[in-house]
Short mmCIF file of C-alpha atoms in Angstrom, two decimals:
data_model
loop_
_atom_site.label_atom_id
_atom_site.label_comp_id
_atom_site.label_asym_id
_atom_site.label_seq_id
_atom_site.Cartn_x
_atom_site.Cartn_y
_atom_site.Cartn_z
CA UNK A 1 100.95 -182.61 -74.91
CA UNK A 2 102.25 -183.03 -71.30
CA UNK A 3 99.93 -182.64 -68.64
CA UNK A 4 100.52 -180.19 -65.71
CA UNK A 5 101.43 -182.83 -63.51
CA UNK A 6 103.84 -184.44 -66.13
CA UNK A 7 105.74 -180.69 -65.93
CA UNK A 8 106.17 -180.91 -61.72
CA UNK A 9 109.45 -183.51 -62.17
CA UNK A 10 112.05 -184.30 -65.13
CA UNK A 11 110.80 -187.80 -66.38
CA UNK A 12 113.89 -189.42 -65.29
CA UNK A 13 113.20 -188.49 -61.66
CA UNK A 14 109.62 -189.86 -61.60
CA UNK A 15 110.72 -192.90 -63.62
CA UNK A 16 113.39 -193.56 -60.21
CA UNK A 17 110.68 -192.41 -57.84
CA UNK A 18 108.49 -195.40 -59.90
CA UNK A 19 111.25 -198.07 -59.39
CA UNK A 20 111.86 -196.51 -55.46
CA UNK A 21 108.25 -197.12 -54.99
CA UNK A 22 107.52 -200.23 -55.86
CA UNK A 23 110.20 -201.86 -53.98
CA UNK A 24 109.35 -200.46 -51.09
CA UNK A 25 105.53 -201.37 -51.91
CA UNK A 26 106.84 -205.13 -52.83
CA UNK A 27 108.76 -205.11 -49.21
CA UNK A 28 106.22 -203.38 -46.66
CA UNK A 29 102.59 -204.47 -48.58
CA UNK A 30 101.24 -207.81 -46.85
CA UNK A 31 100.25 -210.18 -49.22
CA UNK A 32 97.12 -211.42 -47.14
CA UNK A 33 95.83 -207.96 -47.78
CA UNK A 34 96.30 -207.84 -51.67
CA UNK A 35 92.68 -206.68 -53.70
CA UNK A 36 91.65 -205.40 -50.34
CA UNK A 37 89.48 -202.21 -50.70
CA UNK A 38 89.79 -199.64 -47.34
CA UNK A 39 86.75 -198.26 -49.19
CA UNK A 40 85.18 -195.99 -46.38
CA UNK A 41 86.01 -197.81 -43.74
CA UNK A 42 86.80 -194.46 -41.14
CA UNK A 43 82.90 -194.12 -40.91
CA UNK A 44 81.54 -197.83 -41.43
CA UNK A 45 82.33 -199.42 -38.61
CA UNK A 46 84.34 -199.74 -35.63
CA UNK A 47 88.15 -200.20 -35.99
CA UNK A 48 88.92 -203.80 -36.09
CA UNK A 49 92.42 -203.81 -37.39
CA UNK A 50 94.18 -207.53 -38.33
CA UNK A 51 97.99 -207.55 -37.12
CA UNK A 52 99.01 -207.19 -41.05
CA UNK A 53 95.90 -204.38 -41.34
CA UNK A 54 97.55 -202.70 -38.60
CA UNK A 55 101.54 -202.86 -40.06
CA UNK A 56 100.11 -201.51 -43.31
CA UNK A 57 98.72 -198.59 -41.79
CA UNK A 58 101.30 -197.84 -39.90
CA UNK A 59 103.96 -198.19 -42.48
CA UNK A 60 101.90 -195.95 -45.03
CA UNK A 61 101.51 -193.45 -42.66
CA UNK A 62 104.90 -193.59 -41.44
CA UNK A 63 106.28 -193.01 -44.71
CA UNK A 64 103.53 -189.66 -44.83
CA UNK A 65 101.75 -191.64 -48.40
CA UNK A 66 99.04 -192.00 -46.95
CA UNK A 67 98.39 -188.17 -47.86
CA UNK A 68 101.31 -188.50 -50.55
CA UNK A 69 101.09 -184.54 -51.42
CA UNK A 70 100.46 -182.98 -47.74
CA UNK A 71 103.88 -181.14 -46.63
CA UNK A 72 106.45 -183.51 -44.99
CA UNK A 73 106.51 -181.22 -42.23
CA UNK A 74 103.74 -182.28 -40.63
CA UNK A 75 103.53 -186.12 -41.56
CA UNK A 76 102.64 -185.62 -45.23
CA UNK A 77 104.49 -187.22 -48.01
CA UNK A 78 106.23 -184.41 -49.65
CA UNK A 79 105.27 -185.71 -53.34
CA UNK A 80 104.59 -183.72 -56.27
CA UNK A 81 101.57 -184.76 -57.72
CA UNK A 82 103.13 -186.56 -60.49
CA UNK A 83 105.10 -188.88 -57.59
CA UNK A 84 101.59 -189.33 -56.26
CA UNK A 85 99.68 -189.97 -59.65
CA UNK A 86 102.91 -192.62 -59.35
CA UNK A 87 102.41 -193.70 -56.16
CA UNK A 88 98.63 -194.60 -57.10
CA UNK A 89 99.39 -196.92 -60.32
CA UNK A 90 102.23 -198.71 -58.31
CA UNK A 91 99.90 -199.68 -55.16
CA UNK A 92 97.22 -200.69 -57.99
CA UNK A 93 100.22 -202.63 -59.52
CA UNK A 94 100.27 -204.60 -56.49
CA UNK A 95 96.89 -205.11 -55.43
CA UNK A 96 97.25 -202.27 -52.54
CA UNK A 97 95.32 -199.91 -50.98
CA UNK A 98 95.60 -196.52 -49.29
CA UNK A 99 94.45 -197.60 -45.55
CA UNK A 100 94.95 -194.17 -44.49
CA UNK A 101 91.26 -192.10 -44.93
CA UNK A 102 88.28 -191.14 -43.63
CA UNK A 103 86.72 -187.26 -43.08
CA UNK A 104 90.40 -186.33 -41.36
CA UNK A 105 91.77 -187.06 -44.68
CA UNK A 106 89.31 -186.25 -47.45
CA UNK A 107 87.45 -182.99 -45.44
CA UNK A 108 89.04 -181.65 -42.30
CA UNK A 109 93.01 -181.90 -42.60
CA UNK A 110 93.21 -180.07 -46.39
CA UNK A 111 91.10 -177.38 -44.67
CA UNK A 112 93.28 -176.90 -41.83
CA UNK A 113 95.62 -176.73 -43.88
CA UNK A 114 94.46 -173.61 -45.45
CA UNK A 115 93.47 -172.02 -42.22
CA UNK A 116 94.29 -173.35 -39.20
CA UNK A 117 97.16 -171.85 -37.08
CA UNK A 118 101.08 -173.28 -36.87
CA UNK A 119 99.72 -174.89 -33.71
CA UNK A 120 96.71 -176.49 -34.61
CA UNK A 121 98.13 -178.15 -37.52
CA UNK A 122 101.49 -179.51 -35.84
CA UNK A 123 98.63 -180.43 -33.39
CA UNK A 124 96.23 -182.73 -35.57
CA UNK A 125 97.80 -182.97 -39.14
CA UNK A 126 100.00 -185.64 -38.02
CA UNK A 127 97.68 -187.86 -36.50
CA UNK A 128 95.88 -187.63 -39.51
CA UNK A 129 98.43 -188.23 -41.39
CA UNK A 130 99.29 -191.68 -40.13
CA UNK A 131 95.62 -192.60 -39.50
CA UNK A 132 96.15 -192.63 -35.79
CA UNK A 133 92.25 -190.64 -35.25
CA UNK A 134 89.16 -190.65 -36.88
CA UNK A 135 87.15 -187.44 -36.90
CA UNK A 136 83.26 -186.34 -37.70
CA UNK A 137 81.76 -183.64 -39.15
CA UNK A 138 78.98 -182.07 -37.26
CA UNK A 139 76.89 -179.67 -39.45
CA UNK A 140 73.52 -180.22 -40.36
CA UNK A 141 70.47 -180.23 -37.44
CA UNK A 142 67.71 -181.59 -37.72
CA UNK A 143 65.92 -177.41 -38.54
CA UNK A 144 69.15 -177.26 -40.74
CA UNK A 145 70.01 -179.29 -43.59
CA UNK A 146 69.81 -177.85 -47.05
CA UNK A 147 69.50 -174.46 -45.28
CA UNK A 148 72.52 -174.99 -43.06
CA UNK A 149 73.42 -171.25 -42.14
CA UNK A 150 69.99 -171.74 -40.14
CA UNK A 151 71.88 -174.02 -37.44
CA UNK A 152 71.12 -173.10 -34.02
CA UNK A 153 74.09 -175.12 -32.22
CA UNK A 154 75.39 -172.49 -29.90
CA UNK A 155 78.61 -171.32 -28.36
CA UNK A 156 78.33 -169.13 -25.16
CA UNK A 157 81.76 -167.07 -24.90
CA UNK A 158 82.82 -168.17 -21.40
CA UNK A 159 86.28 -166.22 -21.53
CA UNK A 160 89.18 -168.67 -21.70
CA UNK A 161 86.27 -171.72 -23.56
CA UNK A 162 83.05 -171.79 -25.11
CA UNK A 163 79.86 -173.51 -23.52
CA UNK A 164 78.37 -175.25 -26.49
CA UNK A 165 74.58 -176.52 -26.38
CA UNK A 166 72.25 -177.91 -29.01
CA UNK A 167 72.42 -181.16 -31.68
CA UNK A 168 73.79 -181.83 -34.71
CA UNK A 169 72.09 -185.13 -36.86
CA UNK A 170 73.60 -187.30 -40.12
CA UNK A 171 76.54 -187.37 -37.84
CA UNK A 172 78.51 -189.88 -39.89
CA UNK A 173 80.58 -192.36 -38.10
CA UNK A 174 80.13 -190.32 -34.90
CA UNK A 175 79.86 -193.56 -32.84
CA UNK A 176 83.80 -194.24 -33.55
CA UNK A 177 84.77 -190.92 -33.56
CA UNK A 178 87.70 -189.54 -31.70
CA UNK A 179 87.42 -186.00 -32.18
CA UNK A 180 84.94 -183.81 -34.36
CA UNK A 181 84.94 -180.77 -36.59
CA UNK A 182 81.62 -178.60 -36.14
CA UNK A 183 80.09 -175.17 -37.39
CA UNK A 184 78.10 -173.60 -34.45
CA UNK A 185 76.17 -170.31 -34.05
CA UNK A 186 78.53 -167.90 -31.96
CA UNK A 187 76.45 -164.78 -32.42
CA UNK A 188 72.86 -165.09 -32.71
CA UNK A 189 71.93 -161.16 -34.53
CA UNK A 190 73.69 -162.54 -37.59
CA UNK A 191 72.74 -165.67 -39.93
CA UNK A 192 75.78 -166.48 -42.10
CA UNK A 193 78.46 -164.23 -40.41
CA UNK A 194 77.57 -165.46 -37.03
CA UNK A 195 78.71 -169.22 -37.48
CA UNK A 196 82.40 -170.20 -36.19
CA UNK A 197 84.12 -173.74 -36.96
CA UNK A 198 85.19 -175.52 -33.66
CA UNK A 199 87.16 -178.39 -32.93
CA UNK A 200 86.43 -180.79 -30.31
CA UNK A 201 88.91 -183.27 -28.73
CA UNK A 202 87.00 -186.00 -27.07
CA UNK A 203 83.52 -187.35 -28.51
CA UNK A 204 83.56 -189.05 -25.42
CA UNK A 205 83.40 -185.72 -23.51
CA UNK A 206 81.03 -185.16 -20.74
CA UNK A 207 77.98 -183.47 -22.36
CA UNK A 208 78.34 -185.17 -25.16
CA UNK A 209 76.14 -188.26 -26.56
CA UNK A 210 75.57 -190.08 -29.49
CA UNK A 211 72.59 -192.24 -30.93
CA UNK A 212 73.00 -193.82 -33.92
CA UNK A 213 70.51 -193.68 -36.83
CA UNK A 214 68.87 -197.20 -38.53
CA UNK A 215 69.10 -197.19 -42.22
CA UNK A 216 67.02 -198.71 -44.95
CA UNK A 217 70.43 -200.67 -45.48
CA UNK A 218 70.36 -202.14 -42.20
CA UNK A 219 73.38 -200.24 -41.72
CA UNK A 220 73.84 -197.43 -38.63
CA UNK A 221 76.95 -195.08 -40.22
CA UNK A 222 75.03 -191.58 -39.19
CA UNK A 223 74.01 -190.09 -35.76
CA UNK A 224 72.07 -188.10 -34.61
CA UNK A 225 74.76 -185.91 -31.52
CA UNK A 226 73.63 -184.02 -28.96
CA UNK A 227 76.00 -181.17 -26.78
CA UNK A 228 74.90 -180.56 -22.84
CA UNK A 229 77.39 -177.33 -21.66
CA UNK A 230 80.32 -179.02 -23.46
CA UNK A 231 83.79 -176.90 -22.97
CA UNK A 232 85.71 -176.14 -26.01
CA UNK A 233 89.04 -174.37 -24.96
CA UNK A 234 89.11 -170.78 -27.31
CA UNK A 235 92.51 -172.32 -29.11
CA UNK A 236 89.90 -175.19 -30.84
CA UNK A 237 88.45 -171.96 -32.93
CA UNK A 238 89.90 -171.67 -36.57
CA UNK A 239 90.05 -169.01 -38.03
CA UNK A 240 88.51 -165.74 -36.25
CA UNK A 241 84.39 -165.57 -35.06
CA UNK A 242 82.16 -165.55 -37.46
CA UNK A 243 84.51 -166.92 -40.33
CA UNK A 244 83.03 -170.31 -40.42
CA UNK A 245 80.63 -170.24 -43.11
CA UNK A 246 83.65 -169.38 -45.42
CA UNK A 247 85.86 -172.36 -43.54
CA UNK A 248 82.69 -174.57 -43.90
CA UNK A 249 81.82 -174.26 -47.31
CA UNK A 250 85.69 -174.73 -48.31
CA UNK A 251 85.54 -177.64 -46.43
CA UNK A 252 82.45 -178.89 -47.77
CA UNK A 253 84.25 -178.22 -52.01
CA UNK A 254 86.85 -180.84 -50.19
CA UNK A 255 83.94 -183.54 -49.34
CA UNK A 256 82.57 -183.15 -52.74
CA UNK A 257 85.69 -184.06 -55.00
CA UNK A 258 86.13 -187.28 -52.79
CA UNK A 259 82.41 -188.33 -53.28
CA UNK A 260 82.79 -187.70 -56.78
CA UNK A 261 83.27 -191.07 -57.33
CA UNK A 262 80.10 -192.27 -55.42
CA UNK A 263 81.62 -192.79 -52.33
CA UNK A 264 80.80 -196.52 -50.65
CA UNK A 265 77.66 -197.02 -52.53
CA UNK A 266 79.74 -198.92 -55.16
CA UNK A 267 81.85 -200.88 -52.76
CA UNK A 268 81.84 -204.18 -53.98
CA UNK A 269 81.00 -203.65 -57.46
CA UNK A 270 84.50 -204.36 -58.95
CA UNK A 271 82.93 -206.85 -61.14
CA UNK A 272 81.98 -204.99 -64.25
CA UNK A 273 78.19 -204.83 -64.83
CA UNK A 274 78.47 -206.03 -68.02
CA UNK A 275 79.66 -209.26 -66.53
CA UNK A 276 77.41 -209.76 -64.17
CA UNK A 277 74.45 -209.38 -66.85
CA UNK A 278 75.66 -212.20 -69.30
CA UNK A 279 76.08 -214.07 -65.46
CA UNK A 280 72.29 -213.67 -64.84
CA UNK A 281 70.59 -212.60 -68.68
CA UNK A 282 73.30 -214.96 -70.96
CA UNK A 283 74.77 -214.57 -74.16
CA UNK A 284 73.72 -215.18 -77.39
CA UNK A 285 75.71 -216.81 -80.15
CA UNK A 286 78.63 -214.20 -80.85
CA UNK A 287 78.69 -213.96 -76.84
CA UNK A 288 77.18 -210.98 -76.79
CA UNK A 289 74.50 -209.76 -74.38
CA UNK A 290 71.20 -211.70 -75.49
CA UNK A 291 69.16 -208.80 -74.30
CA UNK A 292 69.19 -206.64 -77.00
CA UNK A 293 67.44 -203.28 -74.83
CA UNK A 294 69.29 -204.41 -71.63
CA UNK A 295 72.83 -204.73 -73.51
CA UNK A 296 72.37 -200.94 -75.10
CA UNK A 297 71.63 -199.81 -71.16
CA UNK A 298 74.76 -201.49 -69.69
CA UNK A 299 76.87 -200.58 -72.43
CA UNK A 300 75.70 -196.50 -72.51
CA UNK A 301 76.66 -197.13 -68.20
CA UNK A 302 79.77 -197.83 -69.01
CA UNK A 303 80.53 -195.87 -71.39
CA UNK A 304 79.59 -192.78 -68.58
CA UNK A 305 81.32 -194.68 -65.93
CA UNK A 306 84.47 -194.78 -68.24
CA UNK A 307 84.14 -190.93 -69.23
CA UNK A 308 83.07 -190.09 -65.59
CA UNK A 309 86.83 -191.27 -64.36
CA UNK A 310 88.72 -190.17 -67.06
CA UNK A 311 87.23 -186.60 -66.35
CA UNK A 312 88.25 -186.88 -62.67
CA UNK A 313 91.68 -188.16 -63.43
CA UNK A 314 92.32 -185.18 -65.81
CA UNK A 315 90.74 -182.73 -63.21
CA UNK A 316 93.61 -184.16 -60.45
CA UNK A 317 96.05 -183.62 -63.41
CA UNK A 318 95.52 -180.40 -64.20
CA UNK A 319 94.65 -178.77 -60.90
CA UNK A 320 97.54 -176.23 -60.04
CA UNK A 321 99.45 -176.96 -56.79
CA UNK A 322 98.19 -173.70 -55.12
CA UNK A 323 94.36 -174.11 -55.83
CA UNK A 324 92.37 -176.47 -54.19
CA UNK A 325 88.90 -178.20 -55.18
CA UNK A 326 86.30 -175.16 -56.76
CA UNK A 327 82.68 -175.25 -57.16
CA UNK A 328 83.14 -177.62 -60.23
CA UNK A 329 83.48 -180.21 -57.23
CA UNK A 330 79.45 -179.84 -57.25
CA UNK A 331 79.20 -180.84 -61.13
CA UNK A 332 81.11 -183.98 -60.24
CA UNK A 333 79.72 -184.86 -57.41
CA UNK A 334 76.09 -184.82 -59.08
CA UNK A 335 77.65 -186.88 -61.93
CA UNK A 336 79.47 -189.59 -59.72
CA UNK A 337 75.90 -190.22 -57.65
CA UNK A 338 73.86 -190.65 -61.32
CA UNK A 339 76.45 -193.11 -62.15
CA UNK A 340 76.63 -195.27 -59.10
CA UNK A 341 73.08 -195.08 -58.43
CA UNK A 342 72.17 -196.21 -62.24
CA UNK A 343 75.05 -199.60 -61.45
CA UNK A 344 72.72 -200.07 -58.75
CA UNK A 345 69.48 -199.82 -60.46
CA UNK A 346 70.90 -202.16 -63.43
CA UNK A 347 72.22 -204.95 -60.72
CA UNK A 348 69.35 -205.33 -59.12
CA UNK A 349 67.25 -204.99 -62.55
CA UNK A 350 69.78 -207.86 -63.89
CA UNK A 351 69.72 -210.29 -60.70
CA UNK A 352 66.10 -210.08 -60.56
CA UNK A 353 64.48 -211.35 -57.96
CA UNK A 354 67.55 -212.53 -56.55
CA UNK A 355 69.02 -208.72 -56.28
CA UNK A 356 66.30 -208.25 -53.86
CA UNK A 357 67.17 -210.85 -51.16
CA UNK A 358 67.99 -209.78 -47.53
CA UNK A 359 68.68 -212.57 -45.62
CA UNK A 360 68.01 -216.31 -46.12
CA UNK A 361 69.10 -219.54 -48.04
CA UNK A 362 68.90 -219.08 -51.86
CA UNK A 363 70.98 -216.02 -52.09
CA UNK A 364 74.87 -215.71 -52.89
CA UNK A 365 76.14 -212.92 -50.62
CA UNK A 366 76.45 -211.00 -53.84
CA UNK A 367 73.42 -210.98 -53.93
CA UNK A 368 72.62 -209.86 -50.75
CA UNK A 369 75.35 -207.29 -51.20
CA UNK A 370 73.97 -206.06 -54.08
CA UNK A 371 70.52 -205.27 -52.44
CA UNK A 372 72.15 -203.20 -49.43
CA UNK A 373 74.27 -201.33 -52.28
CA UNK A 374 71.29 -200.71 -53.74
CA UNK A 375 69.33 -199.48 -50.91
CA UNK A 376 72.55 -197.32 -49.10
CA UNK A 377 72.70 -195.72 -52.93
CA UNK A 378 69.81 -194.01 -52.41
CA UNK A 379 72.05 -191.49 -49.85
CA UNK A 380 74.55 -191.20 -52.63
CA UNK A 381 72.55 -187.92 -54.28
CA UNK A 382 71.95 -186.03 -50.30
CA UNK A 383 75.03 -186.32 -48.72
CA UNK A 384 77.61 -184.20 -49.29
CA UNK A 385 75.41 -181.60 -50.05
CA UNK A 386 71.83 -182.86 -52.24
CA UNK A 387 71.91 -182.68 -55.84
CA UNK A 388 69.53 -179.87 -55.70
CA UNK A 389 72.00 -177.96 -53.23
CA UNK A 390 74.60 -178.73 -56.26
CA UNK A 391 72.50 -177.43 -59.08
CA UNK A 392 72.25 -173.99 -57.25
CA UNK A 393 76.11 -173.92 -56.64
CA UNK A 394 76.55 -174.94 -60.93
CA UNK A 395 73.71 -171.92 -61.41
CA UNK A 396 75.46 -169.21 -59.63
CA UNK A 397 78.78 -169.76 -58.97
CA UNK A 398 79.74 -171.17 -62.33
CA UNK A 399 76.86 -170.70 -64.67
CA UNK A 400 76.80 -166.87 -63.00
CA UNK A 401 73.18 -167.18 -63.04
CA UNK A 402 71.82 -164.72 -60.42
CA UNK A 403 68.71 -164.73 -58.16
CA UNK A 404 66.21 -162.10 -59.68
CA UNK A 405 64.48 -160.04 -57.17
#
């Protein structure tokens, strides 16, 4: 039976869009690049582009695939999502990679999208589009996390701007940041219906300062951010006051179907853990696994892994054009962190001693990979919402299971 995707475009048409695609992949893909992973680049580190990094991004989002199913008219790609599903196998045909990302991408320009004004989005979509600015989230405080519709981040109505004061923490990537999407309290009688979603142009605005935030990892990607009387002209406001719990939480089903997969906590792991354990534990005489308990382990992991991205596929296949991520999102993001974080466990389990190293002769930088993989894992299950968050969504907006007074 053909999937929903398979209907979008007669078979002949996607089989020229195939052979369209890969030539221009073959002619504008730099071979010096080829089994490069973007990963999450947008919020791990500074931009530090190579000339051939720099003419793939460009030409990607040139052509609008960067965001292959985003409407053409504002930098998008245009495709159907059987073009795109396309457009995927042919740049893993060739060893590519999609260099356009980050929270623009995966959070803030699908939402705008859905509710921002003509203006804003011929504004910002197409800068998103082609990867030309990176953007942060500000949402949780340091009072709000799991309980975010207690933020305290304020906007004073000045007239023509808002005067916004407070801090915002887990900032990610806020120390590269251009520009920065942020829920803030706009009427202080109300909890939930007195929280707007703002947009501000510059982090590098006066009033506003960033400190990043040491990780177990030895990795800084989070801040905490901090607003002194910062102006935000009134056209930065989507939607009207007081709808920005309903923009944030839509926003927020968008950053949990592109975590599903784990997000950068299995950046690096290409290698299949199987592998790696006859590697470090050997084989035995039919070149299996000698381990006997250990073998049963990596073989149930990838057994999940393998089921865990067939699921996801199918969900992106059958999703209908008009209907964006729902509160399934929270079912596979929960899923995607129990399978990257139990790769992690079973690498370091598997290397031994060696998956422990930090620095130092006597360690392959695998190795030493595989330690800070290990460690930054441990975020995989709180951000983007903590598995406990998700297993109230599940419970009452899918299961239908309601509070009882």
């Amino acid at each position: 039976m053909a999937s929903v995707a398979e209907l979008d475009r007669p078979a002949d048409t996607t089989d020229a869009f195939r052979a369209g695609a890969r030539a221009w992949i073959e002619a504008n893909f730099p071979a010096s690049l080829r089994g490069k992973d973007a990963g999450m680049s947008a919020v791990e580190g500074p931009t530090d582009e190579s000339p051939d990094e720099r003419a793939w991004r460009v030409a990607m989002g040139g052509k609008g695939w960067g965001v292959p199913t985003w409407p053409s008219e504002y930098g998008g790609g245009g495709l159907t999502r059987a073009e795109a599903r396309v457009l995927g196998e042919e740049l893993a045909h060739a060893g590519a990679y999609n260099p356009v990302g980050g929270m623009g991408v995966m959070m803030f320009g699908p939402t705008l999208l859905e509710y921002g004004t003509e203006e804003q989005k011929r504004r910002h979509i197409p800068d998103i589009a082609r990867g030309d600015v990176r953007w942060c989230q500000g949402y949780s405080e340091p009072g709000a996390g799991s309980d975010l519709a207690s933020l305290q981040c304020f906007a004073e109505d000045r007239g023509d701007h808002y005067l916004v004061n407070g801090q915002k923490t887990w900032t990610s990537g806020g120390q590269w940041a251009d520009k920065c999407f942020m829920l803030v309290r706009t009427d202080k009688t109300q909890k939930h219906a007195g929280i707007s979603f703002l947009l501000l142009d510059d982090m590098h605005a006066e009033g506003v300062e960033v400190k990043p935030i040491d990780l177990i990892s030895g990795f800084s990607p989070f801040c905490e951010t901090f607003f002194t009387d910062v102006r935000i002209p009134k056209e930065n406001l989507v939607g009207r006051e007081g709808q920005g719990w309903e923009i944030g939480t839509r926003l927020l089903q968008h950053e949990r179907s592109s975590l599903s997969g784990g997000g950068s906590a299995s950046r690096g792991a290409s290698k299949p853990i199987s592998d790696v354990a006859k590697d470090y534990r050997g084989t035995d005489a039919e070149g299996r696994l000698a381990d006997q308990d250990l073998r049963m382990r990596v073989v149930r992991h990838e057994m999940d892994a393998r089921a865990f991205a067939l699921t996801l596929r199918r969900a992106a296949l059958e999703a209908k054009s008009n209907q964006g991520p729902s509160a399934a999102t929270s079912i596979m993001k929960n899923v995607g962190a129990r399978v990257t974080q139990e790769r992690a466990e079973l690498g370091v389990e598997i290397m031994g001693m060696n998956g422990l190293g930090w620095e130092g002769e006597g360690f392959t930088p695998e190795e030493l990979h595989q330690t800070r993989v290990w460690l930054f894992g441990k975020a995989v299950s709180i951000y983007g919402g903590s598995s406990e968050i998700q297993n109230n969504v599940i419970a009452k907006r899918i299961l239908g299971m309601l509070d009882h007074q």
